[in-house]
Short mmCIF file of C-alpha atoms in Angstrom, two decimals:
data_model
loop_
_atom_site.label_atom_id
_atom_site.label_comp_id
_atom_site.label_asym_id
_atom_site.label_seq_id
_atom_site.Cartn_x
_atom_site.Cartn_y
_atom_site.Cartn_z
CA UNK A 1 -32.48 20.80 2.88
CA UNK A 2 -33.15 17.28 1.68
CA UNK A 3 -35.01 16.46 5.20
CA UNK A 4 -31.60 17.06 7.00
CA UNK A 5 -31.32 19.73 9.51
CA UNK A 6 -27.63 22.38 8.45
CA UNK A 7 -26.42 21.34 11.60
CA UNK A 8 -26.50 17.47 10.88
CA UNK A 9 -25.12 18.26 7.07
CA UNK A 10 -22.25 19.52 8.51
CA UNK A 11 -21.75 17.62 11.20
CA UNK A 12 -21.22 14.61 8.91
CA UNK A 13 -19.09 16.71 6.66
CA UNK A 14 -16.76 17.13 9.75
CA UNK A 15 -16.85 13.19 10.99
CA UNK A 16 -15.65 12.29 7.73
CA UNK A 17 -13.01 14.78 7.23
CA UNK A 18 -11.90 13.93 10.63
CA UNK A 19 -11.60 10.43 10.06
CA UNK A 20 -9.78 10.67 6.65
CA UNK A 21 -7.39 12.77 8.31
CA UNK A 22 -6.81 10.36 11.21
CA UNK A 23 -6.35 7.18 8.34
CA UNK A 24 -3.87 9.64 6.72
CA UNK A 25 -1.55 9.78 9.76
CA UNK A 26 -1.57 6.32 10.13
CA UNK A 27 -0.73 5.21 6.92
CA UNK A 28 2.22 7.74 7.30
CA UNK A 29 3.56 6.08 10.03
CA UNK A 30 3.15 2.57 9.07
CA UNK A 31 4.58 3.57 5.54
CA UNK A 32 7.42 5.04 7.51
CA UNK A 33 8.00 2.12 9.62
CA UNK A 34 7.48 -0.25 6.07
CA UNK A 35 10.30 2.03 5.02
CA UNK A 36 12.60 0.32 7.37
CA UNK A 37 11.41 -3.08 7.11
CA UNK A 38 9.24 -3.52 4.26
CA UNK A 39 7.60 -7.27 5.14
CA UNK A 40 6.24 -6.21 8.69
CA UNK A 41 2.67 -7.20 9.70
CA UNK A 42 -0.42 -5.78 11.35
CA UNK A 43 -0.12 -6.88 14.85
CA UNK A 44 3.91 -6.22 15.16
CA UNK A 45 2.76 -2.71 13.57
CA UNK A 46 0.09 -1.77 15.83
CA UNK A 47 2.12 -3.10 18.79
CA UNK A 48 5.46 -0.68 17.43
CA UNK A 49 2.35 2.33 17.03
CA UNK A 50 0.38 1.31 20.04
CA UNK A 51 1.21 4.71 22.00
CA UNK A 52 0.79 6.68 18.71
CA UNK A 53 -2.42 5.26 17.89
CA UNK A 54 -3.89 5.42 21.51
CA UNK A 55 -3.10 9.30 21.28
CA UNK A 56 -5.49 9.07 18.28
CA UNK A 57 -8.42 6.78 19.76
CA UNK A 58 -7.86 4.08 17.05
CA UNK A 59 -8.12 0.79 18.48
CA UNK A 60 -6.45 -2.60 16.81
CA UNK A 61 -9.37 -3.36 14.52
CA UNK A 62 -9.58 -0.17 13.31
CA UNK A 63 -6.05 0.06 12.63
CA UNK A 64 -6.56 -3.06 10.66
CA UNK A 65 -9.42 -2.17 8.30
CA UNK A 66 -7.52 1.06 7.67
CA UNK A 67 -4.57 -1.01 6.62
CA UNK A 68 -7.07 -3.18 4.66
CA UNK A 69 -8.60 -0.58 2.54
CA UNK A 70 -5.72 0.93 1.78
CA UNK A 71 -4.42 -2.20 0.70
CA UNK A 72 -1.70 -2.19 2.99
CA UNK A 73 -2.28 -5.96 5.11
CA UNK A 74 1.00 -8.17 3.72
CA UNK A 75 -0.63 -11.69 2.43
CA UNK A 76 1.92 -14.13 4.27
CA UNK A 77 3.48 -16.45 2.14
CA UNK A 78 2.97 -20.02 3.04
CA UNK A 79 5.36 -22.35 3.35
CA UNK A 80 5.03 -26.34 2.40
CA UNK A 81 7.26 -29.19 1.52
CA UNK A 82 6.66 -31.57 -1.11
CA UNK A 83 7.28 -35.00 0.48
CA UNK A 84 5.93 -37.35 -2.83
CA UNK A 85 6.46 -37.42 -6.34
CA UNK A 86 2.95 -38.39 -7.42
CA UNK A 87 3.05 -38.12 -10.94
CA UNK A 88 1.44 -40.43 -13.42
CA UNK A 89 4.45 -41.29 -15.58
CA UNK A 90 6.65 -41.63 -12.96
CA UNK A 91 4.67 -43.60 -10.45
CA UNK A 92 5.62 -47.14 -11.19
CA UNK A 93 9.03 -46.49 -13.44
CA UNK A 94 11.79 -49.01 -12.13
CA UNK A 95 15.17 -50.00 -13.77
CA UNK A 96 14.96 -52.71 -16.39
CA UNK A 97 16.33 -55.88 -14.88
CA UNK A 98 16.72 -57.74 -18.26
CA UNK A 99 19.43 -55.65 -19.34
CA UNK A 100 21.24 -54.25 -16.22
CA UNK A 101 21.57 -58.43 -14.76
CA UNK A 102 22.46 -61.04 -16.50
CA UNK A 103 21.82 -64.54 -14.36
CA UNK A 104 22.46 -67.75 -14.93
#
């Protein structure tokens, strides 16, 4: 059948199943644990599941590309301070001397 031997067919029809079935118990107990606290990342994950996930054979890069195409990886928020006030009008603006002081 198609140049594929039955056994092979099925074979792959069995590797897949078995890995969709492995990514669905993960993302059950990440969303489980997301429940609970709902901004936690990959590598605090995987080291809260590392017992669970060792059971299954699914190593820490694996766990990560199932969290990332399940769109599941939290994009961390960075954090900056403005420190100047750069803008164009507001660059050179100072009081206006002529009518604040009046010298002699």
């Amino acid at each position: 059948m198609f140049g594929i031997d039955r056994q092979v067919y099925y074979r792959k029809i069995k590797r897949r199943f078995n890995k969709q079935n492995k990514a669905r118990l993960v993302i059950d107990m990440v969303l489980e644990i997301r429940q609970q606290m709902p901004r936690i990342g990959s590598k605090k994950l995987y080291y809260l599941l590392h017992q669970d996930l060792k059971a299954l054979k699914i190593g820490r890069d694996k766990f990560i590309d199932i969290l990332r195409t399940n769109h599941l990886l939290i994009i961390s928020k960075r954090s900056y301070h403005i420190t100047t006030n750069s803008h164009r009008f507001r660059k050179y603006t100072k009081p206006n001397n002529r009518s604040g002081n009046k010298q002699a």
